[in-house]
Short mmCIF file of C-alpha atoms in Angstrom, two decimals:
data_model
loop_
_atom_site.label_atom_id
_atom_site.label_comp_id
_atom_site.label_asym_id
_atom_site.label_seq_id
_atom_site.Cartn_x
_atom_site.Cartn_y
_atom_site.Cartn_z
CA UNK N 1 -21.56 0.22 35.58
CA UNK N 2 -19.71 3.37 34.59
CA UNK N 3 -21.31 5.61 31.93
CA UNK N 4 -19.67 5.74 28.53
CA UNK N 5 -17.12 8.52 28.33
CA UNK N 6 -16.33 9.47 24.70
CA UNK N 7 -13.10 11.10 25.82
CA UNK N 8 -11.70 7.64 26.60
CA UNK N 9 -11.73 6.97 22.84
CA UNK N 10 -9.74 10.07 21.91
CA UNK N 11 -7.19 9.37 19.18
CA UNK N 12 -4.15 11.36 18.27
CA UNK N 13 -1.99 11.26 15.14
CA UNK N 14 1.66 11.13 16.10
CA UNK N 15 4.87 10.75 14.14
CA UNK N 16 6.64 7.41 14.26
CA UNK N 17 10.22 7.29 15.45
CA UNK N 18 11.06 5.52 12.17
CA UNK N 19 9.01 4.93 9.02
CA UNK N 20 7.02 1.70 9.21
CA UNK N 21 8.43 -0.99 6.93
CA UNK N 22 5.16 -2.92 7.26
CA UNK N 23 3.01 -0.01 6.10
CA UNK N 24 5.47 0.75 3.31
CA UNK N 25 4.74 -2.70 1.88
CA UNK N 26 1.07 -2.88 2.85
CA UNK N 27 -0.04 0.60 1.76
CA UNK N 28 -0.64 -0.29 -1.89
CA UNK N 29 -2.55 -3.57 -1.21
CA UNK N 30 -4.64 -1.81 1.44
CA UNK N 31 -5.44 1.02 -1.00
CA UNK N 32 -6.48 -1.52 -3.66
CA UNK N 33 -8.68 -3.35 -1.15
CA UNK N 34 -10.32 -0.10 -0.01
CA UNK N 35 -10.93 0.83 -3.64
CA UNK N 36 -12.69 -2.50 -4.26
CA UNK N 37 -14.87 -2.08 -1.17
CA UNK N 38 -15.78 1.46 -2.23
CA UNK N 39 -16.61 0.25 -5.72
CA UNK N 40 -18.77 -2.51 -4.26
CA UNK N 41 -20.75 0.05 -2.24
CA UNK N 42 -21.06 2.54 -5.11
CA UNK N 43 -22.29 -0.09 -7.56
CA UNK N 44 -24.85 -1.22 -4.99
CA UNK N 45 -25.98 2.37 -4.49
CA UNK N 46 -26.49 2.65 -8.26
CA UNK N 47 -28.98 -0.20 -8.09
CA UNK N 48 -26.69 -2.83 -9.58
CA UNK N 49 -26.10 -6.31 -8.25
CA UNK N 50 -22.64 -5.67 -6.84
CA UNK N 51 -21.39 -9.25 -7.18
CA UNK N 52 -22.62 -9.52 -10.76
CA UNK N 53 -21.17 -6.09 -11.53
CA UNK N 54 -17.79 -7.10 -10.14
CA UNK N 55 -17.90 -10.20 -12.32
CA UNK N 56 -18.54 -7.99 -15.35
CA UNK N 57 -15.89 -5.50 -14.25
CA UNK N 58 -12.99 -7.75 -13.25
CA UNK N 59 -13.61 -11.36 -14.37
CA UNK N 60 -15.31 -11.36 -17.76
CA UNK N 61 -12.79 -9.04 -19.49
CA UNK N 62 -9.94 -11.52 -18.81
CA UNK N 63 -11.86 -14.77 -19.18
CA UNK N 64 -10.46 -15.47 -22.65
CA UNK N 65 -7.12 -15.41 -24.44
CA UNK N 66 -8.18 -12.28 -26.28
CA UNK N 67 -9.15 -10.62 -22.99
CA UNK N 68 -5.79 -11.44 -21.41
CA UNK N 69 -4.11 -9.99 -24.46
CA UNK N 70 -6.14 -6.79 -24.06
CA UNK N 71 -5.10 -6.61 -20.40
CA UNK N 72 -1.43 -6.79 -21.37
CA UNK N 73 -1.95 -4.41 -24.28
CA UNK N 74 -3.47 -1.65 -22.11
CA UNK N 75 -0.88 -2.27 -19.40
CA UNK N 76 1.96 -1.57 -21.87
CA UNK N 77 1.72 2.25 -22.16
CA UNK N 78 0.94 2.55 -18.46
CA UNK N 79 4.02 0.50 -17.60
CA UNK N 80 6.31 2.35 -20.00
CA UNK N 81 5.22 5.81 -18.82
CA UNK N 82 5.30 4.95 -15.11
CA UNK N 83 8.76 3.35 -15.31
CA UNK N 84 10.06 6.56 -16.87
CA UNK N 85 8.38 8.81 -14.32
CA UNK N 86 9.54 6.89 -11.24
CA UNK N 87 13.25 7.91 -11.26
CA UNK N 88 12.25 11.56 -11.47
CA UNK N 89 9.77 11.26 -8.63
CA UNK N 90 12.47 9.68 -6.47
CA UNK N 91 14.62 12.74 -7.23
CA UNK N 92 11.75 15.20 -6.51
CA UNK N 93 11.44 16.12 -10.19
CA UNK N 94 7.72 16.12 -10.94
CA UNK N 95 7.07 15.39 -14.58
CA UNK N 96 3.28 15.57 -14.98
CA UNK N 97 3.39 15.82 -18.77
CA UNK N 98 3.84 12.21 -19.85
CA UNK N 99 0.56 12.45 -21.77
CA UNK N 100 2.00 15.21 -23.96
CA UNK N 101 5.35 13.44 -24.39
CA UNK N 102 3.44 10.31 -25.41
CA UNK N 103 1.55 12.35 -28.01
CA UNK N 104 4.69 13.92 -29.47
CA UNK N 105 6.39 10.51 -29.56
CA UNK N 106 3.39 9.18 -31.47
CA UNK N 107 3.59 12.09 -33.94
CA UNK N 108 7.35 11.76 -34.49
CA UNK N 109 7.39 7.99 -34.85
CA UNK N 110 4.13 7.89 -36.77
CA UNK N 111 5.38 10.55 -39.19
CA UNK N 112 8.46 8.48 -40.00
CA UNK N 113 6.26 5.46 -40.66
CA UNK N 114 3.79 7.36 -42.81
CA UNK N 115 6.27 9.13 -45.08
CA UNK N 116 9.29 6.81 -45.07
CA UNK N 117 7.95 3.44 -43.93
CA UNK N 118 7.82 1.86 -47.38
CA UNK N 119 11.22 3.25 -48.38
CA UNK N 120 12.98 2.10 -45.21
CA UNK N 121 11.73 -1.47 -45.46
CA UNK N 122 12.98 -3.57 -42.53
CA UNK N 123 14.53 -0.47 -40.94
CA UNK N 124 11.19 1.32 -40.72
CA UNK N 125 10.23 0.11 -37.27
CA UNK N 126 13.64 0.79 -35.63
CA UNK N 127 13.60 4.27 -37.19
CA UNK N 128 10.08 4.92 -35.87
CA UNK N 129 10.98 3.78 -32.36
CA UNK N 130 14.07 5.99 -32.38
CA UNK N 131 12.13 9.00 -33.64
CA UNK N 132 9.42 8.47 -31.01
CA UNK N 133 11.94 8.28 -28.17
CA UNK N 134 13.75 11.40 -29.41
CA UNK N 135 10.45 13.23 -29.84
CA UNK N 136 9.37 12.48 -26.30
CA UNK N 137 12.78 13.56 -24.99
CA UNK N 138 12.66 16.81 -26.95
CA UNK N 139 9.23 17.65 -25.51
CA UNK N 140 10.42 16.83 -21.98
CA UNK N 141 13.53 18.96 -22.51
CA UNK N 142 11.40 22.12 -22.56
CA UNK N 143 10.33 21.96 -18.87
CA UNK N 144 13.80 20.62 -17.98
CA UNK N 145 15.46 23.69 -19.53
CA UNK N 146 13.03 26.12 -17.93
CA UNK N 147 13.34 24.47 -14.50
CA UNK N 148 17.13 24.22 -14.54
CA UNK N 149 17.78 27.74 -15.90
CA UNK N 150 14.84 29.82 -14.71
CA UNK N 151 13.55 27.80 -11.73
CA UNK N 152 10.08 27.49 -13.22
CA UNK N 153 7.77 24.76 -12.00
CA UNK N 154 8.16 21.63 -14.12
CA UNK N 155 4.71 20.59 -12.90
CA UNK N 156 2.90 23.46 -14.61
CA UNK N 157 5.10 23.64 -17.69
CA UNK N 158 4.94 19.91 -18.45
CA UNK N 159 1.19 19.90 -17.84
CA UNK N 160 0.52 22.87 -20.14
CA UNK N 161 2.63 21.27 -22.86
CA UNK N 162 0.17 18.36 -22.88
CA UNK N 163 -2.50 20.58 -24.40
CA UNK N 164 -0.11 22.03 -26.95
CA UNK N 165 0.90 18.52 -28.06
CA UNK N 166 -2.71 17.40 -28.36
CA UNK N 167 -3.69 20.50 -30.35
CA UNK N 168 -0.70 19.98 -32.64
CA UNK N 169 -1.81 16.39 -33.28
CA UNK N 170 -5.34 17.62 -33.98
CA UNK N 171 -4.00 20.18 -36.47
CA UNK N 172 -2.01 17.52 -38.33
CA UNK N 173 -4.80 14.97 -38.67
CA UNK N 174 -7.36 17.62 -39.63
CA UNK N 175 -4.97 19.34 -42.01
CA UNK N 176 -1.73 18.43 -43.77
CA UNK N 177 -1.55 14.76 -42.70
CA UNK N 178 -5.21 13.89 -43.22
CA UNK N 179 -5.87 10.94 -45.49
CA UNK N 180 -7.28 12.36 -48.78
CA UNK N 181 -9.16 9.10 -49.32
CA UNK N 182 -10.44 8.93 -45.75
CA UNK N 183 -13.93 10.35 -46.46
CA UNK N 184 -13.03 13.52 -44.55
CA UNK N 185 -12.38 11.68 -41.27
CA UNK N 186 -9.65 13.36 -39.15
CA UNK N 187 -7.04 10.64 -39.46
CA UNK N 188 -3.96 9.80 -41.48
CA UNK N 189 -3.43 6.92 -43.85
CA UNK N 190 -2.80 3.55 -42.25
CA UNK N 191 0.80 2.66 -41.57
CA UNK N 192 2.34 0.09 -43.93
CA UNK N 193 2.61 -3.46 -42.64
CA UNK N 194 6.38 -3.26 -42.19
CA UNK N 195 5.86 -0.26 -39.86
CA UNK N 196 3.62 -2.14 -37.41
CA UNK N 197 4.85 -3.71 -34.16
CA UNK N 198 4.50 -7.52 -34.33
CA UNK N 199 1.91 -9.17 -32.09
CA UNK N 200 3.15 -11.69 -29.55
CA UNK N 201 0.67 -14.48 -30.32
CA UNK N 202 -2.27 -15.20 -32.56
CA UNK N 203 -5.75 -14.47 -31.28
CA UNK N 204 -4.77 -11.35 -29.32
CA UNK N 205 -3.59 -7.81 -30.03
CA UNK N 206 -0.82 -7.56 -27.42
CA UNK N 207 2.43 -6.78 -29.20
CA UNK N 208 6.15 -6.53 -28.67
CA UNK N 209 5.63 -3.31 -26.71
CA UNK N 210 4.79 -5.38 -23.64
CA UNK N 211 8.19 -7.06 -23.90
CA UNK N 212 9.76 -3.60 -24.17
CA UNK N 213 8.05 -2.77 -20.88
CA UNK N 214 9.39 -5.84 -19.10
CA UNK N 215 12.91 -5.19 -20.39
CA UNK N 216 12.62 -1.57 -19.32
CA UNK N 217 11.55 -2.69 -15.83
CA UNK N 218 14.75 -4.74 -15.52
CA UNK N 219 16.84 -1.83 -16.82
CA UNK N 220 15.09 0.53 -14.40
CA UNK N 221 15.94 -1.74 -11.46
CA UNK N 222 19.57 -1.91 -12.60
CA UNK N 223 19.75 1.85 -13.07
CA UNK N 224 18.28 2.60 -9.65
CA UNK N 225 20.31 0.09 -7.64
CA UNK N 226 23.66 -0.26 -9.45
CA UNK N 227 24.54 2.93 -11.31
CA UNK N 228 26.05 6.04 -9.80
CA UNK N 229 23.52 8.22 -11.63
CA UNK N 230 20.63 6.34 -10.02
CA UNK N 231 22.26 6.75 -6.60
CA UNK N 232 22.70 10.48 -7.13
CA UNK N 233 19.05 10.84 -8.08
CA UNK N 234 17.94 8.99 -4.93
CA UNK N 235 20.15 11.11 -2.70
CA UNK N 236 18.97 14.28 -4.43
CA UNK N 237 15.38 13.35 -3.61
CA UNK N 238 15.88 12.10 -0.07
CA UNK N 239 18.34 14.72 1.18
CA UNK N 240 18.74 17.74 -1.12
CA UNK N 241 20.99 19.60 1.32
CA UNK N 242 23.31 16.61 1.71
CA UNK N 243 23.35 16.11 -2.04
CA UNK N 244 24.35 19.74 -2.61
CA UNK N 245 27.08 19.44 0.05
CA UNK N 246 28.40 16.30 -1.66
CA UNK N 247 28.56 18.11 -4.98
CA UNK N 248 25.66 16.29 -6.64
CA UNK N 249 24.29 18.49 -9.39
CA UNK N 250 20.59 19.18 -9.07
CA UNK N 251 20.57 20.45 -12.65
CA UNK N 252 21.91 17.12 -13.91
CA UNK N 253 19.23 15.27 -11.93
CA UNK N 254 16.51 17.46 -13.44
CA UNK N 255 17.68 16.87 -16.99
CA UNK N 256 18.17 13.15 -16.53
CA UNK N 257 14.79 12.67 -14.85
CA UNK N 258 12.87 14.62 -17.48
CA UNK N 259 14.64 13.01 -20.44
CA UNK N 260 14.08 9.49 -19.09
CA UNK N 261 10.39 10.22 -18.59
CA UNK N 262 10.07 11.75 -22.05
CA UNK N 263 11.87 8.83 -23.72
CA UNK N 264 9.65 6.15 -22.22
CA UNK N 265 6.48 8.17 -22.82
CA UNK N 266 7.47 8.64 -26.46
CA UNK N 267 8.04 4.90 -26.73
CA UNK N 268 4.58 4.33 -25.28
CA UNK N 269 3.11 6.63 -27.91
CA UNK N 270 4.59 4.80 -30.88
CA UNK N 271 3.60 1.45 -29.35
CA UNK N 272 0.01 2.67 -29.57
CA UNK N 273 0.23 4.17 -33.06
CA UNK N 274 2.21 1.28 -34.59
CA UNK N 275 0.25 -1.24 -32.56
CA UNK N 276 -3.51 -1.37 -31.96
CA UNK N 277 -4.34 1.96 -33.67
CA UNK N 278 -2.26 1.64 -36.83
CA UNK N 279 -2.52 5.32 -37.77
CA UNK N 280 -2.62 8.81 -36.32
CA UNK N 281 -5.96 10.17 -35.11
CA UNK N 282 -7.06 13.05 -32.83
CA UNK N 283 -6.91 10.90 -29.68
CA UNK N 284 -4.01 8.52 -29.21
CA UNK N 285 -4.35 7.91 -25.50
CA UNK N 286 -7.39 7.81 -23.18
CA UNK N 287 -5.23 9.31 -20.44
CA UNK N 288 -2.44 6.77 -20.05
CA UNK N 289 0.08 9.49 -19.22
CA UNK N 290 -2.02 10.73 -16.31
CA UNK N 291 -2.95 7.26 -15.07
CA UNK N 292 0.74 6.34 -15.13
CA UNK N 293 1.28 8.78 -12.25
CA UNK N 294 -1.10 6.69 -10.13
CA UNK N 295 0.57 3.50 -11.37
CA UNK N 296 4.00 4.80 -10.32
CA UNK N 297 2.88 5.53 -6.77
CA UNK N 298 0.73 2.42 -6.37
CA UNK N 299 3.85 0.49 -7.41
CA UNK N 300 5.86 2.35 -4.72
CA UNK N 301 8.18 3.68 -7.47
CA UNK N 302 9.69 0.18 -7.70
CA UNK N 303 9.93 -1.53 -11.11
CA UNK N 304 8.25 -4.77 -10.02
CA UNK N 305 5.51 -2.86 -8.21
CA UNK N 306 4.95 -0.72 -11.29
CA UNK N 307 4.53 -3.81 -13.49
CA UNK N 308 1.88 -5.18 -11.11
CA UNK N 309 0.19 -1.80 -10.68
CA UNK N 310 -0.01 -1.33 -14.46
CA UNK N 311 -1.88 -4.64 -14.72
CA UNK N 312 -4.31 -3.46 -12.02
CA UNK N 313 -4.90 -0.13 -13.77
CA UNK N 314 -5.31 -1.92 -17.10
CA UNK N 315 -7.98 -4.10 -15.50
CA UNK N 316 -9.83 -0.94 -14.44
CA UNK N 317 -9.79 0.35 -18.03
CA UNK N 318 -11.06 -2.97 -19.37
CA UNK N 319 -13.67 -3.25 -16.63
CA UNK N 320 -14.95 0.24 -17.37
CA UNK N 321 -15.44 -0.63 -21.04
CA UNK N 322 -17.22 -3.86 -20.13
CA UNK N 323 -19.44 -2.07 -17.61
CA UNK N 324 -20.50 0.47 -20.23
CA UNK N 325 -21.62 -2.28 -22.61
CA UNK N 326 -23.27 -4.72 -20.21
CA UNK N 327 -24.38 -2.57 -17.27
CA UNK N 328 -25.04 0.72 -19.08
CA UNK N 329 -22.80 2.53 -16.63
CA UNK N 330 -21.14 5.81 -17.68
CA UNK N 331 -17.56 5.82 -18.92
CA UNK N 332 -16.57 7.81 -15.84
CA UNK N 333 -16.85 4.67 -13.72
CA UNK N 334 -13.22 3.86 -14.60
CA UNK N 335 -12.21 7.32 -13.42
CA UNK N 336 -14.10 6.74 -10.19
CA UNK N 337 -12.08 3.60 -9.47
CA UNK N 338 -8.82 5.31 -10.42
CA UNK N 339 -9.58 8.33 -8.24
CA UNK N 340 -10.57 6.13 -5.30
CA UNK N 341 -7.34 4.16 -5.69
CA UNK N 342 -5.25 7.34 -5.57
CA UNK N 343 -7.23 8.74 -2.63
CA UNK N 344 -6.80 5.60 -0.53
CA UNK N 345 -3.16 5.30 -1.51
CA UNK N 346 -2.47 8.83 -0.23
CA UNK N 347 -4.35 8.01 2.97
CA UNK N 348 -2.38 4.79 3.47
CA UNK N 349 0.89 6.63 2.77
CA UNK N 350 0.21 8.83 5.80
CA UNK N 351 0.57 5.86 8.14
CA UNK N 352 4.08 5.07 6.94
CA UNK N 353 5.39 8.01 8.98
CA UNK N 354 2.47 8.50 11.40
CA UNK N 355 0.25 6.31 13.56
CA UNK N 356 -2.97 6.69 15.49
CA UNK N 357 -2.55 6.47 19.23
CA UNK N 358 -5.26 6.27 21.87
CA UNK N 359 -4.94 9.19 24.29
CA UNK N 360 -6.07 9.10 27.91
CA UNK N 361 -8.73 11.66 28.91
CA UNK N 362 -6.28 13.83 30.83
CA UNK N 363 -3.78 13.83 27.97
CA UNK N 364 -6.57 14.52 25.48
CA UNK N 365 -7.64 17.57 27.49
CA UNK N 366 -4.05 18.84 27.56
CA UNK N 367 -3.77 18.27 23.81
CA UNK N 368 -6.99 20.22 23.18
CA UNK N 369 -5.90 23.11 25.39
CA UNK N 370 -2.55 23.22 23.60
#
């Protein structure tokens, strides 16, 4: 019997001749499965019954009509933001500031509802939606202008604008927009009834915003597969040199990508303010704009994948809230699952273009010497 030679198990990462279609499809499900296994182990390490904890985390929150409505409600802003970010990511335009654009959209649309909602009557809600979309686009136009004219990084600019938007919201609800009858709480007056987004069915809080998300998913598919602008954005992301040679304007792609992302993020913001919240307060979003980045990539930047990924991420939010109440786990447990999902997704993405190959001892020695 020959002794075990560890060199016989040498592995080498090598580039595939062509990207793997199988791994392209399987990367997101594999990342989700690895996240669940990691969560199972972590919960066990924390001294919890892992099976019971998983029941609390993933089953109980959606075991009723109200719970299903909450799942769809939390999926709505994630879906809207991610669908707007995806075209830009395909074009290599990295909008990281959806959280700030969501906040500005909430301020713009919420302001219209607060000060003109009663006067506008039936037109209040359309006016609020329009103002929110325009507000998000205006906030996204700042990094678009700086990137297209001064070649600044849209990543850093859009991210820094998040904090400015949040501080501006805090100033408004602590100062000029604060409800004088609100017992000094930092919030505005409640929106009038005609300025609220209708719920879809009784017994749940999910509203028409979820329908907006589904319609937007269909429009996003049409834009990416049928329109010339969608084609130019794909080419600009996949082959920038070829796009420049063909006369495709990178500046136009930057503006279009940022404005689309800002518009959908602004819409997500007003769907929160005119939906479950019903007013403006210091915190509109628990991080939907950041989580939407994960949703976009888990969904492979495809509209249908984004819809499914937003439901998964929504389940993590709901599960985290349930785990805090029933298992006394910290609120960061949701962030743990989200971070693990992104980590495993990035790891799985590697194997679309690379594969592990077993190397013979002689070849392994040559590889090490090289």
